[in-house]
Amino acid sequence: MYHFSSVKDVTDLKALLKEAFELKASPFRYETLGRHRTMGLLFFNSSLRTRLSTQKAAANLGMNPIVFNINDEGWKIETEFGVVMNGDKAEHIKEAAGVIGRYCDIIGIRSFAGLKDRAYDYAETVLEWFRKYAGVPIVSMESATVHPMQAFADIITIEQYKKTARPKVVMTWAPHPRALPQAVPNSFAEWAVAAGYEVVITQPEGYELCEDFTKGAVIEYDQRKAFEGADFIYAKNWSSYREYGQVLHQDRSWTVDTEHMNWTNSAKFLHCLPVRRNMIVSDAVIDSPDSLVIEEAANRVVSAQTVLKQILQSL
Ligand code: AN0
Ligand code: CP
């Protein structure tokens, strides 16, 4: 593996999962693999889990992680080409990527969708420029359209708790007061389908995701029907793809509460976090023994470490 942003970058998902469980059991087995290697962790946006888990994963592999909150601590970055830089942006992304590529052997980038220009976001413009100008492997730590480290951790968690070979996994839209990207649901859909699960996506009209990511999943607009027989409920809010970046409504009848969970086959509850309680999910559900959100977050170290190990082995 070299760059990492999609399940398409994985040649054998079953083998990668096996490796993930080996690393979960023995996190320090490869503690010298990354010796004398530097991992750059660039954050254009906020983070708790991604920042801490990826830093820990890199350290477990013997790498030296450098965390850089580029928006708060660096020069303001110009991302347009061919412009006269006479405003407040002192540094161009082309030089920034080139320089960081000289300091780091692998670069992780968090750069959320702007949710204004769909073509710009869906071209993964920032990630592409880093791929082009940094000259080292680039890992998405939630970029404009994908969050692969999260989706891989989600799949690890489902593998850990599933009771049948092919569980029914339901991803449900849930309300949120602000416009959120489609990165998490895009990645979860493509990884869950690739893992071979029965995948159902339920959402109100207007919240359909980009079809490139949902091929192989069933779309069911009736949330109750979707939940029937579910083994896992994966809740997430996202803004509209069609009316790009819009919050079409905040219908609280979609909030996952105990009544919703009673429609399922005693499903486990998943969410990538951070989560807004009593908007996305009721206190009772997230606090119940069926909620896996903390273990899911713990698995972020495992997913990051497995991916970084693969990349290190390809250098
Ligand atoms: C982000 C999102 O929905 O993409 C990050 C989730 C990992 N969430 C928020 O901004 C609340
Ligand atoms: N789930 C996740 O990526 O969390 P952070 O935004 O806190 O990193």
GROMACS .gro file of C-alpha atoms and ligand atoms in nm:
model
  334
    1MET     CA    1   0.000   0.000   0.000
    2TYR     CA    2   0.125   0.352  -0.081
    3HIS     CA    3  -0.145   0.624  -0.069
    4PHE     CA    4  -0.450   0.541   0.141
    5SER     CA    5  -0.796   0.693   0.102
    6SER     CA    6  -1.030   0.419  -0.014
    7VAL     CA    7  -1.111   0.052   0.031
    8LYS     CA    8  -0.993   0.031  -0.332
    9ASP     CA    9  -0.639   0.088  -0.200
   10VAL     CA   10  -0.670  -0.244  -0.015
   11THR     CA   11  -0.584  -0.552  -0.221
   12ASP     CA   12  -0.721  -0.808   0.027
   13LEU     CA   13  -0.960  -0.680   0.295
   14LYS     CA   14  -0.984  -1.019   0.469
   15ALA     CA   15  -0.605  -1.033   0.503
   16LEU     CA   16  -0.596  -0.673   0.627
   17LEU     CA   17  -0.857  -0.756   0.893
   18LYS     CA   18  -0.654  -1.055   1.004
   19GLU     CA   19  -0.351  -0.830   1.039
   20ALA     CA   20  -0.560  -0.577   1.233
   21PHE     CA   21  -0.659  -0.840   1.491
   22GLU     CA   22  -0.297  -0.952   1.521
   23LEU     CA   23  -0.189  -0.593   1.589
   24LYS     CA   24  -0.478  -0.544   1.833
   25ALA     CA   25  -0.347  -0.843   2.029
   26SER     CA   26   0.023  -0.745   2.000
   27PRO     CA   27   0.050  -0.368   1.942
   28PHE     CA   28   0.428  -0.355   1.991
   29ARG     CA   29   0.525  -0.642   1.765
   30TYR     CA   30   0.651  -0.402   1.498
   31GLU     CA   31   0.786  -0.134   1.730
   32THR     CA   32   1.108  -0.094   1.529
   33LEU     CA   33   0.952  -0.101   1.180
   34GLY     CA   34   0.919   0.278   1.169
   35ARG     CA   35   1.255   0.356   1.328
   36HIS     CA   36   1.404   0.676   1.184
   37ARG     CA   37   1.079   0.745   0.997
   38THR     CA   38   0.868   1.056   1.053
   39MET     CA   39   0.488   1.070   1.035
   40GLY     CA   40   0.338   1.411   0.966
   41LEU     CA   41  -0.016   1.464   1.094
   42LEU     CA   42  -0.161   1.774   0.932
   43PHE     CA   43  -0.488   1.909   1.063
   44PHE     CA   44  -0.679   2.175   0.873
   45ASN     CA   45  -0.980   2.094   1.101
   46SER     CA   46  -1.057   1.991   1.459
   47SER     CA   47  -1.007   1.638   1.588
   48LEU     CA   48  -0.991   1.432   1.905
   49ARG     CA   49  -0.981   1.065   1.801
   50THR     CA   50  -0.795   1.093   1.473
   51ARG     CA   51  -0.524   1.309   1.620
   52LEU     CA   52  -0.461   1.094   1.928
   53SER     CA   53  -0.512   0.749   1.774
   54THR     CA   54  -0.298   0.810   1.465
   55GLN     CA   55  -0.022   0.964   1.675
   56LYS     CA   56  -0.034   0.662   1.906
   57ALA     CA   57  -0.039   0.419   1.612
   58ALA     CA   58   0.269   0.583   1.459
   59ALA     CA   59   0.450   0.573   1.795
   60ASN     CA   60   0.359   0.204   1.842
   61LEU     CA   61   0.540   0.137   1.513
   62GLY     CA   62   0.847   0.328   1.630
   63MET     CA   63   0.781   0.633   1.413
   64ASN     CA   64   0.837   0.991   1.519
   65PRO     CA   65   0.498   1.165   1.482
   66ILE     CA   66   0.480   1.540   1.421
   67VAL     CA   67   0.136   1.693   1.474
   68PHE     CA   68   0.070   2.022   1.300
   69ASN     CA   69  -0.256   2.214   1.337
   70ILE     CA   70  -0.180   2.399   1.021
   71ASN     CA   71  -0.468   2.649   1.029
   72ASP     CA   72  -0.404   2.765   1.385
   73GLU     CA   73  -0.027   2.738   1.406
   74GLY     CA   74   0.108   2.772   1.050
   75TRP     CA   75   0.098   3.042   0.785
   76LYS     CA   76  -0.238   3.081   0.618
   77ILE     CA   77  -0.231   2.860   0.308
   78GLU     CA   78  -0.331   2.969  -0.042
   79THR     CA   79  -0.495   2.678  -0.222
   80GLU     CA   80  -0.573   2.848  -0.555
   81PHE     CA   81  -0.321   2.840  -0.836
   82GLY     CA   82  -0.229   3.139  -1.051
   83VAL     CA   83  -0.349   3.401  -0.803
   84VAL     CA   84  -0.172   3.719  -0.694
   85MET     CA   85  -0.101   3.648  -0.329
   86ASN     CA   86  -0.159   3.999  -0.197
   87GLY     CA   87  -0.415   3.898   0.069
   88ASP     CA   88  -0.376   3.738   0.412
   89LYS     CA   89  -0.238   3.404   0.284
   90ALA     CA   90   0.141   3.397   0.311
   91GLU     CA   91   0.219   3.046   0.184
   92HIS     CA   92   0.110   2.846  -0.118
   93ILE     CA   93   0.001   2.483  -0.083
   94LYS     CA   94   0.254   2.383  -0.350
   95GLU     CA   95   0.555   2.489  -0.140
   96ALA     CA   96   0.391   2.378   0.186
   97ALA     CA   97   0.339   2.024   0.049
   98GLY     CA   98   0.689   2.012  -0.102
   99VAL     CA   99   0.854   2.119   0.224
  100ILE     CA  100   0.647   1.891   0.452
  101GLY     CA  101   0.729   1.603   0.216
  102ARG     CA  102   1.099   1.665   0.288
  103TYR     CA  103   1.043   1.640   0.662
  104CYS     CA  104   0.804   1.343   0.667
  105ASP     CA  105   0.805   0.989   0.526
  106ILE     CA  106   0.425   0.958   0.544
  107ILE     CA  107   0.174   1.243   0.569
  108GLY     CA  108  -0.177   1.215   0.713
  109ILE     CA  109  -0.414   1.495   0.617
  110ARG     CA  110  -0.740   1.609   0.768
  111SER     CA  111  -0.909   1.853   0.536
  112PHE     CA  112  -1.290   1.857   0.550
  113ALA     CA  113  -1.520   1.932   0.260
  114GLY     CA  114  -1.595   2.300   0.224
  115LEU     CA  115  -1.952   2.197   0.122
  116LYS     CA  116  -1.975   2.490  -0.122
  117ASP     CA  117  -1.833   2.353  -0.445
  118ARG     CA  118  -1.921   1.988  -0.504
  119ALA     CA  119  -1.685   1.940  -0.799
  120TYR     CA  120  -1.392   2.083  -0.600
  121ASP     CA  121  -1.469   1.866  -0.295
  122TYR     CA  122  -1.536   1.545  -0.492
  123ALA     CA  123  -1.209   1.586  -0.686
  124GLU     CA  124  -1.034   1.556  -0.343
  125THR     CA  125  -0.839   1.863  -0.448
  126VAL     CA  126  -0.628   1.915  -0.133
  127LEU     CA  127  -0.532   1.546  -0.111
  128GLU     CA  128  -0.441   1.545  -0.480
  129TRP     CA  129  -0.211   1.844  -0.447
  130PHE     CA  130  -0.032   1.680  -0.157
  131ARG     CA  131   0.000   1.359  -0.359
  132LYS     CA  132   0.143   1.559  -0.643
  133TYR     CA  133   0.379   1.793  -0.458
  134ALA     CA  134   0.482   1.614  -0.135
  135GLY     CA  135   0.632   1.307  -0.305
  136VAL     CA  136   0.554   1.072  -0.013
  137PRO     CA  137   0.253   0.851   0.076
  138ILE     CA  138  -0.056   1.050   0.167
  139VAL     CA  139  -0.317   0.913   0.405
  140SER     CA  140  -0.666   1.062   0.438
  141MET     CA  141  -0.756   1.135   0.801
  142GLU     CA  142  -1.097   1.258   0.676
  143SER     CA  143  -1.063   1.451   0.360
  144ALA     CA  144  -1.341   1.604   0.151
  145THR     CA  145  -1.523   1.283   0.057
  146VAL     CA  146  -1.378   0.995   0.262
  147HIS     CA  147  -1.275   0.891   0.613
  148PRO     CA  148  -1.112   0.551   0.552
  149MET     CA  149  -0.937   0.511   0.891
  150GLN     CA  150  -1.279   0.548   1.053
  151ALA     CA  151  -1.453   0.305   0.819
  152PHE     CA  152  -1.180   0.046   0.868
  153ALA     CA  153  -1.214   0.081   1.248
  154ASP     CA  154  -1.593   0.042   1.208
  155ILE     CA  155  -1.547  -0.281   1.013
  156ILE     CA  156  -1.298  -0.412   1.271
  157THR     CA  157  -1.560  -0.342   1.540
  158ILE     CA  158  -1.834  -0.523   1.345
  159GLU     CA  159  -1.603  -0.822   1.290
  160GLN     CA  160  -1.533  -0.825   1.665
  161TYR     CA  161  -1.902  -0.834   1.764
  162LYS     CA  162  -2.088  -1.001   1.478
  163LYS     CA  163  -2.273  -1.325   1.557
  164THR     CA  164  -2.344  -1.432   1.199
  165ALA     CA  165  -2.117  -1.451   0.896
  166ARG     CA  166  -2.315  -1.187   0.705
  167PRO     CA  167  -2.482  -0.948   0.951
  168LYS     CA  168  -2.744  -0.694   0.849
  169VAL     CA  169  -2.578  -0.354   0.888
  170VAL     CA  170  -2.801  -0.048   0.868
  171MET     CA  171  -2.663   0.301   0.825
  172THR     CA  172  -2.920   0.559   0.923
  173TRP     CA  173  -2.921   0.932   0.867
  174ALA     CA  174  -2.998   1.123   1.189
  175PRO     CA  175  -3.063   1.492   1.251
  176HIS     CA  176  -2.797   1.751   1.337
  177PRO     CA  177  -2.813   2.131   1.357
  178ARG     CA  178  -2.518   2.201   1.127
  179ALA     CA  179  -2.414   2.094   0.778
  180LEU     CA  180  -2.176   1.797   0.798
  181PRO     CA  181  -1.973   1.635   0.518
  182GLN     CA  182  -2.061   1.306   0.348
  183ALA     CA  183  -1.713   1.163   0.410
  184VAL     CA  184  -1.800   0.930   0.699
  185PRO     CA  185  -2.112   0.776   0.541
  186ASN     CA  186  -1.943   0.752   0.197
  187SER     CA  187  -1.656   0.552   0.343
  188PHE     CA  188  -1.869   0.342   0.574
  189ALA     CA  189  -2.095   0.242   0.282
  190GLU     CA  190  -1.808   0.138   0.055
  191TRP     CA  191  -1.620  -0.050   0.328
  192ALA     CA  192  -1.930  -0.228   0.463
  193VAL     CA  193  -2.024  -0.347   0.113
  194ALA     CA  194  -1.663  -0.457   0.049
  195ALA     CA  195  -1.670  -0.651   0.377
  196GLY     CA  196  -1.962  -0.852   0.235
  197TYR     CA  197  -2.234  -0.744   0.482
  198GLU     CA  198  -2.601  -0.698   0.399
  199VAL     CA  199  -2.593  -0.318   0.388
  200VAL     CA  200  -2.905  -0.103   0.407
  201ILE     CA  201  -2.896   0.278   0.403
  202THR     CA  202  -3.197   0.466   0.533
  203GLN     CA  203  -3.242   0.840   0.493
  204PRO     CA  204  -3.512   1.099   0.426
  205GLU     CA  205  -3.569   1.198   0.061
  206GLY     CA  206  -3.302   1.441  -0.055
  207TYR     CA  207  -3.022   1.288   0.152
  208GLU     CA  208  -2.912   1.029  -0.109
  209LEU     CA  209  -2.534   0.989  -0.111
  210CYS     CA  210  -2.313   0.987  -0.420
  211GLU     CA  211  -2.383   0.654  -0.592
  212ASP     CA  212  -2.013   0.583  -0.644
  213PHE     CA  213  -1.998   0.496  -0.275
  214THR     CA  214  -2.329   0.316  -0.222
  215LYS     CA  215  -2.318   0.052  -0.498
  216GLY     CA  216  -2.419  -0.282  -0.348
  217ALA     CA  217  -2.622  -0.125  -0.064
  218VAL     CA  218  -3.002  -0.125  -0.050
  219ILE     CA  219  -3.167   0.216  -0.007
  220GLU     CA  220  -3.479   0.207   0.214
  221TYR     CA  221  -3.655   0.536   0.287
  222ASP     CA  222  -3.878   0.381   0.557
  223GLN     CA  223  -3.654   0.387   0.865
  224ARG     CA  224  -3.863   0.133   1.054
  225LYS     CA  225  -3.853  -0.118   0.767
  226ALA     CA  226  -3.479  -0.066   0.737
  227PHE     CA  227  -3.423  -0.131   1.109
  228GLU     CA  228  -3.621  -0.459   1.111
  229GLY     CA  229  -3.382  -0.749   1.163
  230ALA     CA  230  -3.075  -0.525   1.186
  231ASP     CA  231  -2.770  -0.659   1.372
  232PHE     CA  232  -2.586  -0.326   1.370
  233ILE     CA  233  -2.718   0.029   1.357
  234TYR     CA  234  -2.467   0.286   1.231
  235ALA     CA  235  -2.602   0.636   1.288
  236LYS     CA  236  -2.463   0.946   1.120
  237ASN     CA  237  -2.573   1.283   1.000
  238TRP     CA  238  -2.471   1.417   0.663
  239SER     CA  239  -2.575   1.715   0.455
  240SER     CA  240  -2.740   1.676   0.116
  241TYR     CA  241  -2.525   1.567  -0.178
  242ARG     CA  242  -2.789   1.665  -0.436
  243GLU     CA  243  -2.857   2.011  -0.291
  244TYR     CA  244  -2.494   2.023  -0.206
  245GLY     CA  245  -2.409   2.100   0.155
  246GLN     CA  246  -2.766   2.191   0.251
  247VAL     CA  247  -2.942   2.092   0.575
  248LEU     CA  248  -3.286   2.010   0.433
  249HIS     CA  249  -3.448   1.957   0.776
  250GLN     CA  250  -3.371   1.834   1.127
  251ASP     CA  251  -3.653   1.582   1.173
  252ARG     CA  252  -3.608   1.445   1.525
  253SER     CA  253  -3.826   1.143   1.450
  254TRP     CA  254  -3.504   1.005   1.292
  255THR     CA  255  -3.312   1.029   1.624
  256VAL     CA  256  -3.215   0.674   1.725
  257ASP     CA  257  -3.394   0.603   2.054
  258THR     CA  258  -3.501   0.289   2.242
  259GLU     CA  259  -3.816   0.253   2.033
  260HIS     CA  260  -3.603   0.248   1.717
  261MET     CA  261  -3.367  -0.011   1.866
  262ASN     CA  262  -3.666  -0.228   1.961
  263TRP     CA  263  -3.742  -0.267   1.586
  264THR     CA  264  -3.403  -0.441   1.538
  265ASN     CA  265  -3.261  -0.786   1.605
  266SER     CA  266  -3.109  -0.666   1.939
  267ALA     CA  267  -2.870  -0.456   1.730
  268LYS     CA  268  -2.545  -0.307   1.849
  269PHE     CA  269  -2.517   0.070   1.811
  270LEU     CA  270  -2.225   0.238   1.632
  271HIS     CA  271  -2.128   0.602   1.576
  272CYS     CA  272  -1.789   0.744   1.477
  273LEU     CA  273  -1.808   1.024   1.737
  274PRO     CA  274  -1.821   1.310   1.819
  275VAL     CA  275  -2.195   1.267   1.865
  276ARG     CA  276  -2.465   1.510   1.972
  277ARG     CA  277  -2.672   1.332   2.234
  278ASN     CA  278  -3.049   1.345   2.191
  279MET     CA  279  -3.010   1.473   1.835
  280ILE     CA  280  -2.839   1.173   1.671
  281VAL     CA  281  -2.900   0.920   1.951
  282SER     CA  282  -3.086   0.921   2.282
  283ASP     CA  283  -2.896   0.902   2.612
  284ALA     CA  284  -3.061   0.566   2.682
  285VAL     CA  285  -2.927   0.407   2.360
  286ILE     CA  286  -2.573   0.544   2.372
  287ASP     CA  287  -2.548   0.456   2.743
  288SER     CA  288  -2.688   0.104   2.694
  289PRO     CA  289  -2.472  -0.211   2.691
  290ASP     CA  290  -2.547  -0.241   2.317
  291SER     CA  291  -2.357   0.078   2.242
  292LEU     CA  292  -2.010   0.006   2.100
  293VAL     CA  293  -1.898   0.365   2.047
  294ILE     CA  294  -1.603   0.357   2.290
  295GLU     CA  295  -1.467   0.026   2.160
  296GLU     CA  296  -1.516   0.160   1.806
  297ALA     CA  297  -1.303   0.465   1.894
  298ALA     CA  298  -1.044   0.236   2.057
  299ASN     CA  299  -1.021   0.049   1.727
  300ARG     CA  300  -0.905   0.369   1.557
  301VAL     CA  301  -0.557   0.292   1.690
  302VAL     CA  302  -0.579  -0.055   1.536
  303SER     CA  303  -0.698   0.066   1.195
  304ALA     CA  304  -0.434   0.340   1.179
  305GLN     CA  305  -0.156   0.108   1.291
  306THR     CA  306  -0.251  -0.160   1.037
  307VAL     CA  307  -0.253   0.091   0.752
  308LEU     CA  308   0.072   0.261   0.856
  309LYS     CA  309   0.241  -0.077   0.891
  310GLN     CA  310   0.140  -0.166   0.534
  311ILE     CA  311   0.271   0.164   0.402
  312LEU     CA  312   0.599   0.137   0.595
  313GLN     CA  313   0.651  -0.210   0.453
  314SER     CA  314   0.613  -0.070   0.101
  315LEU     CA  315   0.873   0.208   0.142
  316AN0     C1  316  -1.728   1.551   1.132
  316AN0     C2  317  -1.807   1.491   1.016
  316AN0     O1  318  -1.926   1.464   1.032
  316AN0     O2  319  -1.749   1.470   0.908
  316AN0     C3  320  -1.620   1.457   1.178
  316AN0     C4  321  -1.661   1.319   1.214
  316AN0     C5  322  -1.549   1.227   1.237
  316AN0     N1  323  -1.818   1.577   1.243
  316AN0     C6  324  -1.843   1.697   1.291
  316AN0     O3  325  -1.796   1.795   1.238
  316AN0     C7  326  -1.932   1.708   1.410
  317CP      N1  327  -1.423   0.996   1.453
  317CP      C1  328  -1.330   1.092   1.435
  317CP      O1  329  -1.262   1.100   1.333
  317CP      O2  330  -1.317   1.176   1.541
  317CP      P1  331  -1.232   1.309   1.543
  317CP      O3  332  -1.299   1.407   1.450
  317CP      O4  333  -1.237   1.355   1.687
  317CP      O5  334  -1.093   1.281   1.498
   0.00000   0.00000   0.00000
